[in-house]
Amino acid sequence: MNSRNDMIIERRDIAPVPASAALSARKGTVRRGIVATVSALAVVGFAAAMVAPTGVALAEQEEPPAPESAYAAALSDTQNLTVTNEGAAIAPVTRGTFSVYVTPKPTPTPEPASNSGSGGGGPLFYTGGGAPAEWMAAAGIAESDWGYVDYIVSRESGWNPNATNSSSGACGLVQALPCSKVPGNGYDPVDNLRWANGYATGRYGSWAGAQAFWSKNHWW
Protein backbone atom coordinates (compact mmCIF):
# COMPACT_ATOMS: atom_id res chain seq x y z
CA MET A 1 0.00 0.00 0.00
CA ASN A 2 2.75 2.38 0.84
CA SER A 3 4.42 2.03 -2.49
CA ARG A 4 1.23 2.57 -4.35
CA ASN A 5 0.46 5.60 -2.38
CA ASP A 6 3.92 6.89 -3.07
CA MET A 7 3.36 6.44 -6.78
CA ILE A 8 0.04 8.17 -6.53
CA ILE A 9 1.64 11.00 -4.69
CA GLU A 10 4.34 11.31 -7.31
CA ARG A 11 1.76 11.38 -10.09
CA ARG A 12 -0.16 14.04 -8.20
CA ASP A 13 2.99 16.14 -8.22
CA ILE A 14 2.92 16.26 -12.08
CA ALA A 15 0.84 19.13 -13.32
CA PRO A 16 -1.54 18.18 -16.18
CA VAL A 17 -1.03 19.90 -19.58
CA PRO A 18 -4.06 21.45 -21.12
CA ALA A 19 -5.38 19.78 -24.29
CA SER A 20 -5.29 22.97 -26.32
CA ALA A 21 -1.63 23.54 -25.49
CA ALA A 22 -0.68 20.00 -26.52
CA LEU A 23 -2.57 20.31 -29.80
CA SER A 24 -0.89 23.60 -30.53
CA ALA A 25 2.56 22.11 -29.92
CA ARG A 26 1.75 19.20 -32.20
CA LYS A 27 0.61 21.54 -34.98
CA GLY A 28 3.81 23.56 -34.63
CA THR A 29 5.91 20.46 -35.01
CA VAL A 30 4.03 19.35 -38.16
CA ARG A 31 4.31 22.85 -39.60
CA ARG A 32 8.04 22.92 -39.04
CA GLY A 33 8.36 19.52 -40.77
CA ILE A 34 6.42 20.76 -43.81
CA VAL A 35 8.53 23.91 -44.01
CA ALA A 36 11.74 21.89 -43.76
CA THR A 37 10.55 19.56 -46.54
CA VAL A 38 9.56 22.45 -48.81
CA SER A 39 12.91 24.15 -48.14
CA ALA A 40 14.80 20.97 -49.01
CA LEU A 41 12.83 20.58 -52.23
CA ALA A 42 13.55 24.21 -53.11
CA VAL A 43 17.27 23.73 -52.59
CA VAL A 44 17.25 20.58 -54.73
CA GLY A 45 15.29 22.34 -57.46
CA PHE A 46 17.62 25.32 -57.41
CA ALA A 47 20.66 23.04 -57.67
CA ALA A 48 19.04 21.14 -60.53
CA ALA A 49 18.26 24.41 -62.27
CA MET A 50 21.88 25.49 -61.96
CA VAL A 51 23.38 22.19 -63.06
CA ALA A 52 20.98 21.29 -65.87
CA PRO A 53 21.80 24.19 -68.26
CA THR A 54 25.48 23.69 -67.68
CA GLY A 55 25.22 19.96 -68.39
CA VAL A 56 23.21 20.57 -71.54
CA ALA A 57 25.69 23.20 -72.67
CA LEU A 58 28.59 20.87 -72.08
CA ALA A 59 26.85 18.04 -73.93
CA GLU A 60 25.99 20.23 -76.92
CA GLN A 61 29.43 21.85 -77.35
CA GLU A 62 31.17 19.25 -79.57
CA GLU A 63 34.22 20.51 -81.39
CA PRO A 64 34.19 19.75 -85.14
CA PRO A 65 37.01 17.44 -86.29
CA ALA A 66 39.98 19.43 -87.53
CA PRO A 67 41.01 18.77 -91.16
CA GLU A 68 44.01 16.46 -91.45
CA SER A 69 47.03 18.20 -92.92
CA ALA A 70 49.71 16.60 -95.10
CA TYR A 71 52.15 16.95 -92.22
CA ALA A 72 49.79 15.17 -89.82
CA ALA A 73 49.28 12.31 -92.31
CA ALA A 74 53.01 11.94 -92.81
CA LEU A 75 53.58 12.05 -89.05
CA SER A 76 50.95 9.36 -88.53
CA ASP A 77 52.59 7.13 -91.13
CA THR A 78 55.97 7.68 -89.50
CA GLN A 79 54.64 6.73 -86.09
CA ASN A 80 53.31 3.45 -87.51
CA LEU A 81 56.83 2.27 -88.44
CA THR A 82 58.30 -0.63 -86.53
CA VAL A 83 61.93 0.21 -85.79
CA THR A 84 64.40 -2.62 -85.31
CA ASN A 85 68.15 -2.83 -85.01
CA GLU A 86 68.35 -3.13 -88.78
CA GLY A 87 66.20 -0.06 -89.36
CA ALA A 88 62.57 0.67 -90.06
CA ALA A 89 60.43 -2.18 -91.34
CA ILE A 90 58.40 -0.64 -94.14
CA ALA A 91 55.73 -2.69 -95.83
CA PRO A 92 56.18 -2.87 -99.62
CA VAL A 93 53.80 -0.80 -101.67
CA THR A 94 51.92 -2.61 -104.38
CA ARG A 95 52.02 -0.59 -107.56
CA GLY A 96 50.37 -1.07 -110.89
CA THR A 97 52.32 -2.37 -113.83
CA PHE A 98 53.30 -0.16 -116.71
CA SER A 99 55.19 -0.56 -119.95
CA VAL A 100 57.85 1.69 -121.37
CA TYR A 101 58.01 2.17 -125.10
CA VAL A 102 61.45 2.97 -126.43
CA THR A 103 61.58 4.38 -129.90
CA PRO A 104 63.95 2.17 -131.88
CA LYS A 105 66.90 3.77 -133.51
CA PRO A 106 66.56 4.01 -137.26
CA THR A 107 68.52 1.41 -139.17
CA PRO A 108 71.38 3.17 -140.90
CA THR A 109 71.33 2.96 -144.64
CA PRO A 110 74.41 1.03 -145.73
CA GLU A 111 76.75 2.99 -147.88
CA PRO A 112 77.40 1.47 -151.26
CA ALA A 113 80.72 -0.30 -151.46
CA SER A 114 83.37 1.17 -153.62
CA ASN A 115 83.05 -0.07 -157.16
CA SER A 116 85.91 -2.39 -158.08
CA GLY A 117 85.09 -2.50 -161.72
CA SER A 118 82.07 -4.76 -161.85
CA GLY A 119 78.37 -4.00 -161.49
CA GLY A 120 76.90 -0.87 -159.93
CA GLY A 121 77.70 2.28 -161.81
CA GLY A 122 80.42 0.68 -163.90
CA PRO A 123 84.16 0.14 -163.47
CA LEU A 124 86.39 2.83 -162.02
CA PHE A 125 88.94 2.90 -164.77
CA TYR A 126 92.49 4.02 -164.06
CA THR A 127 93.56 7.43 -165.40
CA GLY A 128 96.58 8.16 -163.24
CA GLY A 129 99.35 7.37 -165.70
CA GLY A 130 102.73 5.91 -164.80
CA ALA A 131 104.96 3.09 -166.03
CA PRO A 132 105.19 -0.67 -165.22
CA ALA A 133 108.44 -0.30 -163.27
CA GLU A 134 106.87 2.40 -161.09
CA TRP A 135 103.80 0.30 -160.48
CA MET A 136 105.77 -2.84 -159.53
CA ALA A 137 108.01 -0.89 -157.17
CA ALA A 138 105.00 0.78 -155.52
CA ALA A 139 103.33 -2.65 -155.12
CA GLY A 140 106.35 -3.98 -153.19
CA ILE A 141 107.49 -6.52 -155.79
CA ALA A 142 111.20 -7.28 -155.65
CA GLU A 143 113.11 -6.05 -158.68
CA SER A 144 114.48 -9.58 -159.21
CA ASP A 145 110.92 -10.74 -159.94
CA TRP A 146 110.02 -8.03 -162.42
CA GLY A 147 110.85 -10.28 -165.42
CA TYR A 148 108.39 -12.98 -164.22
CA VAL A 149 105.76 -10.34 -163.60
CA ASP A 150 106.28 -8.82 -167.01
CA TYR A 151 105.90 -12.27 -168.64
CA ILE A 152 102.49 -12.88 -167.05
CA VAL A 153 101.09 -9.34 -167.24
CA SER A 154 102.08 -8.92 -170.88
CA ARG A 155 100.04 -12.01 -171.77
CA GLU A 156 97.11 -11.29 -169.45
CA SER A 157 96.46 -7.59 -170.18
CA GLY A 158 99.32 -6.15 -172.25
CA TRP A 159 99.96 -3.79 -169.30
CA ASN A 160 96.56 -2.13 -169.73
CA PRO A 161 95.26 -1.30 -166.26
CA ASN A 162 91.66 -1.07 -167.57
CA ALA A 163 91.64 -4.45 -169.38
CA THR A 164 88.42 -6.43 -168.76
CA ASN A 165 87.47 -9.96 -169.81
CA SER A 166 84.01 -9.61 -171.32
CA SER A 167 83.01 -13.19 -170.56
CA SER A 168 84.46 -13.79 -167.06
CA GLY A 169 84.68 -10.24 -165.71
CA ALA A 170 88.39 -10.57 -164.83
CA CYS A 171 89.99 -7.15 -164.56
CA GLY A 172 93.24 -5.20 -164.41
CA LEU A 173 96.87 -5.98 -165.20
CA VAL A 174 96.86 -9.60 -163.97
CA GLN A 175 93.14 -10.21 -164.74
CA ALA A 176 92.03 -10.79 -161.17
CA LEU A 177 88.96 -13.02 -161.03
CA PRO A 178 86.63 -11.88 -159.67
CA CYS A 179 87.64 -8.25 -159.74
CA SER A 180 86.24 -7.74 -156.24
CA LYS A 181 89.08 -9.83 -154.78
CA VAL A 182 91.42 -6.89 -155.18
CA PRO A 183 91.41 -4.62 -152.09
CA GLY A 184 90.79 -1.08 -153.24
CA ASN A 185 90.20 -0.76 -156.98
CA GLY A 186 90.89 -3.70 -159.28
CA TYR A 187 91.68 -1.30 -162.11
CA ASP A 188 94.32 0.57 -160.16
CA PRO A 189 97.68 -0.91 -161.32
CA VAL A 190 99.34 -0.67 -157.90
CA ASP A 191 96.36 -2.29 -156.10
CA ASN A 192 96.18 -4.97 -158.78
CA LEU A 193 99.90 -5.85 -158.61
CA ARG A 194 99.96 -5.77 -154.80
CA TRP A 195 97.20 -8.36 -154.72
CA ALA A 196 98.94 -10.41 -157.46
CA ASN A 197 102.20 -10.45 -155.47
CA GLY A 198 100.45 -12.19 -152.56
CA TYR A 199 98.57 -14.52 -154.92
CA ALA A 200 101.75 -15.66 -156.76
CA THR A 201 103.80 -16.34 -153.65
CA GLY A 202 100.87 -17.85 -151.76
CA ARG A 203 99.69 -20.24 -154.48
CA TYR A 204 102.89 -21.00 -156.44
CA GLY A 205 105.57 -20.20 -153.89
CA SER A 206 107.16 -17.44 -155.94
CA TRP A 207 106.78 -15.40 -159.10
CA ALA A 208 109.09 -17.91 -160.82
CA GLY A 209 106.71 -20.73 -159.96
CA ALA A 210 103.74 -18.68 -161.16
CA GLN A 211 105.51 -17.94 -164.48
CA ALA A 212 106.33 -21.66 -164.97
CA PHE A 213 102.68 -22.64 -164.35
CA TRP A 214 101.41 -20.00 -166.76
CA SER A 215 103.79 -21.04 -169.54
CA LYS A 216 102.52 -24.59 -169.27
CA ASN A 217 98.76 -23.92 -168.82
CA HIS A 218 98.31 -20.42 -170.30
CA TRP A 219 96.46 -19.31 -167.22
CA TRP A 220 97.29 -19.00 -163.56
Coordinates of C-alpha atoms in Angstrom, one line a residue:
M1 CA 0.0 0.0 0.0
N2 CA 2.8 2.4 0.8
S3 CA 4.4 2.0 -2.5
R4 CA 1.2 2.6 -4.4
N5 CA 0.5 5.6 -2.4
D6 CA 3.9 6.9 -3.1
M7 CA 3.4 6.4 -6.8
I8 CA 0.0 8.2 -6.5
I9 CA 1.6 11.0 -4.7
E10 CA 4.3 11.3 -7.3
R11 CA 1.8 11.4 -10.1
R12 CA -0.2 14.0 -8.2
D13 CA 3.0 16.1 -8.2
I14 CA 2.9 16.3 -12.1
A15 CA 0.8 19.1 -13.3
P16 CA -1.5 18.2 -16.2
V17 CA -1.0 19.9 -19.6
P18 CA -4.1 21.5 -21.1
A19 CA -5.4 19.8 -24.3
S20 CA -5.3 23.0 -26.3
A21 CA -1.6 23.5 -25.5
A22 CA -0.7 20.0 -26.5
L23 CA -2.6 20.3 -29.8
S24 CA -0.9 23.6 -30.5
A25 CA 2.6 22.1 -29.9
R26 CA 1.7 19.2 -32.2
K27 CA 0.6 21.5 -35.0
G28 CA 3.8 23.6 -34.6
T29 CA 5.9 20.5 -35.0
V30 CA 4.0 19.3 -38.2
R31 CA 4.3 22.9 -39.6
R32 CA 8.0 22.9 -39.0
G33 CA 8.4 19.5 -40.8
I34 CA 6.4 20.8 -43.8
V35 CA 8.5 23.9 -44.0
A36 CA 11.7 21.9 -43.8
T37 CA 10.6 19.6 -46.5
V38 CA 9.6 22.4 -48.8
S39 CA 12.9 24.2 -48.1
A40 CA 14.8 21.0 -49.0
L41 CA 12.8 20.6 -52.2
A42 CA 13.5 24.2 -53.1
V43 CA 17.3 23.7 -52.6
V44 CA 17.3 20.6 -54.7
G45 CA 15.3 22.3 -57.5
F46 CA 17.6 25.3 -57.4
A47 CA 20.7 23.0 -57.7
A48 CA 19.0 21.1 -60.5
A49 CA 18.3 24.4 -62.3
M50 CA 21.9 25.5 -62.0
V51 CA 23.4 22.2 -63.1
A52 CA 21.0 21.3 -65.9
P53 CA 21.8 24.2 -68.3
T54 CA 25.5 23.7 -67.7
G55 CA 25.2 20.0 -68.4
V56 CA 23.2 20.6 -71.5
A57 CA 25.7 23.2 -72.7
L58 CA 28.6 20.9 -72.1
A59 CA 26.9 18.0 -73.9
E60 CA 26.0 20.2 -76.9
Q61 CA 29.4 21.9 -77.4
E62 CA 31.2 19.2 -79.6
E63 CA 34.2 20.5 -81.4
P64 CA 34.2 19.7 -85.1
P65 CA 37.0 17.4 -86.3
A66 CA 40.0 19.4 -87.5
P67 CA 41.0 18.8 -91.2
E68 CA 44.0 16.5 -91.4
S69 CA 47.0 18.2 -92.9
A70 CA 49.7 16.6 -95.1
Y71 CA 52.2 17.0 -92.2
A72 CA 49.8 15.2 -89.8
A73 CA 49.3 12.3 -92.3
A74 CA 53.0 11.9 -92.8
L75 CA 53.6 12.0 -89.1
S76 CA 51.0 9.4 -88.5
D77 CA 52.6 7.1 -91.1
T78 CA 56.0 7.7 -89.5
Q79 CA 54.6 6.7 -86.1
N80 CA 53.3 3.5 -87.5
L81 CA 56.8 2.3 -88.4
T82 CA 58.3 -0.6 -86.5
V83 CA 61.9 0.2 -85.8
T84 CA 64.4 -2.6 -85.3
N85 CA 68.1 -2.8 -85.0
E86 CA 68.4 -3.1 -88.8
G87 CA 66.2 -0.1 -89.4
A88 CA 62.6 0.7 -90.1
A89 CA 60.4 -2.2 -91.3
I90 CA 58.4 -0.6 -94.1
A91 CA 55.7 -2.7 -95.8
P92 CA 56.2 -2.9 -99.6
V93 CA 53.8 -0.8 -101.7
T94 CA 51.9 -2.6 -104.4
R95 CA 52.0 -0.6 -107.6
G96 CA 50.4 -1.1 -110.9
T97 CA 52.3 -2.4 -113.8
F98 CA 53.3 -0.2 -116.7
S99 CA 55.2 -0.6 -120.0
V100 CA 57.8 1.7 -121.4
Y101 CA 58.0 2.2 -125.1
V102 CA 61.5 3.0 -126.4
T103 CA 61.6 4.4 -129.9
P104 CA 64.0 2.2 -131.9
K105 CA 66.9 3.8 -133.5
P106 CA 66.6 4.0 -137.3
T107 CA 68.5 1.4 -139.2
P108 CA 71.4 3.2 -140.9
T109 CA 71.3 3.0 -144.6
P110 CA 74.4 1.0 -145.7
E111 CA 76.8 3.0 -147.9
P112 CA 77.4 1.5 -151.3
A113 CA 80.7 -0.3 -151.5
S114 CA 83.4 1.2 -153.6
N115 CA 83.1 -0.1 -157.2
S116 CA 85.9 -2.4 -158.1
G117 CA 85.1 -2.5 -161.7
S118 CA 82.1 -4.8 -161.9
G119 CA 78.4 -4.0 -161.5
G120 CA 76.9 -0.9 -159.9
G121 CA 77.7 2.3 -161.8
G122 CA 80.4 0.7 -163.9
P123 CA 84.2 0.1 -163.5
L124 CA 86.4 2.8 -162.0
F125 CA 88.9 2.9 -164.8
Y126 CA 92.5 4.0 -164.1
T127 CA 93.6 7.4 -165.4
G128 CA 96.6 8.2 -163.2
G129 CA 99.3 7.4 -165.7
G130 CA 102.7 5.9 -164.8
A131 CA 105.0 3.1 -166.0
P132 CA 105.2 -0.7 -165.2
A133 CA 108.4 -0.3 -163.3
E134 CA 106.9 2.4 -161.1
W135 CA 103.8 0.3 -160.5
M136 CA 105.8 -2.8 -159.5
A137 CA 108.0 -0.9 -157.2
A138 CA 105.0 0.8 -155.5
A139 CA 103.3 -2.7 -155.1
G140 CA 106.4 -4.0 -153.2
I141 CA 107.5 -6.5 -155.8
A142 CA 111.2 -7.3 -155.7
E143 CA 113.1 -6.1 -158.7
S144 CA 114.5 -9.6 -159.2
D145 CA 110.9 -10.7 -159.9
W146 CA 110.0 -8.0 -162.4
G147 CA 110.8 -10.3 -165.4
Y148 CA 108.4 -13.0 -164.2
V149 CA 105.8 -10.3 -163.6
D150 CA 106.3 -8.8 -167.0
Y151 CA 105.9 -12.3 -168.6
I152 CA 102.5 -12.9 -167.0
V153 CA 101.1 -9.3 -167.2
S154 CA 102.1 -8.9 -170.9
R155 CA 100.0 -12.0 -171.8
E156 CA 97.1 -11.3 -169.5
S157 CA 96.5 -7.6 -170.2
G158 CA 99.3 -6.1 -172.2
W159 CA 100.0 -3.8 -169.3
N160 CA 96.6 -2.1 -169.7
P161 CA 95.3 -1.3 -166.3
N162 CA 91.7 -1.1 -167.6
A163 CA 91.6 -4.4 -169.4
T164 CA 88.4 -6.4 -168.8
N165 CA 87.5 -10.0 -169.8
S166 CA 84.0 -9.6 -171.3
S167 CA 83.0 -13.2 -170.6
S168 CA 84.5 -13.8 -167.1
G169 CA 84.7 -10.2 -165.7
A170 CA 88.4 -10.6 -164.8
C171 CA 90.0 -7.1 -164.6
G172 CA 93.2 -5.2 -164.4
L173 CA 96.9 -6.0 -165.2
V174 CA 96.9 -9.6 -164.0
Q175 CA 93.1 -10.2 -164.7
A176 CA 92.0 -10.8 -161.2
L177 CA 89.0 -13.0 -161.0
P178 CA 86.6 -11.9 -159.7
C179 CA 87.6 -8.3 -159.7
S180 CA 86.2 -7.7 -156.2
K181 CA 89.1 -9.8 -154.8
V182 CA 91.4 -6.9 -155.2
P183 CA 91.4 -4.6 -152.1
G184 CA 90.8 -1.1 -153.2
N185 CA 90.2 -0.8 -157.0
G186 CA 90.9 -3.7 -159.3
Y187 CA 91.7 -1.3 -162.1
D188 CA 94.3 0.6 -160.2
P189 CA 97.7 -0.9 -161.3
V190 CA 99.3 -0.7 -157.9
D191 CA 96.4 -2.3 -156.1
N192 CA 96.2 -5.0 -158.8
L193 CA 99.9 -5.8 -158.6
R194 CA 100.0 -5.8 -154.8
W195 CA 97.2 -8.4 -154.7
A196 CA 98.9 -10.4 -157.5
N197 CA 102.2 -10.5 -155.5
G198 CA 100.5 -12.2 -152.6
Y199 CA 98.6 -14.5 -154.9
A200 CA 101.7 -15.7 -156.8
T201 CA 103.8 -16.3 -153.7
G202 CA 100.9 -17.8 -151.8
R203 CA 99.7 -20.2 -154.5
Y204 CA 102.9 -21.0 -156.4
G205 CA 105.6 -20.2 -153.9
S206 CA 107.2 -17.4 -155.9
W207 CA 106.8 -15.4 -159.1
A208 CA 109.1 -17.9 -160.8
G209 CA 106.7 -20.7 -160.0
A210 CA 103.7 -18.7 -161.2
Q211 CA 105.5 -17.9 -164.5
A212 CA 106.3 -21.7 -165.0
F213 CA 102.7 -22.6 -164.3
W214 CA 101.4 -20.0 -166.8
S215 CA 103.8 -21.0 -169.5
K216 CA 102.5 -24.6 -169.3
N217 CA 98.8 -23.9 -168.8
H218 CA 98.3 -20.4 -170.3
W219 CA 96.5 -19.3 -167.2
W220 CA 97.3 -19.0 -163.6

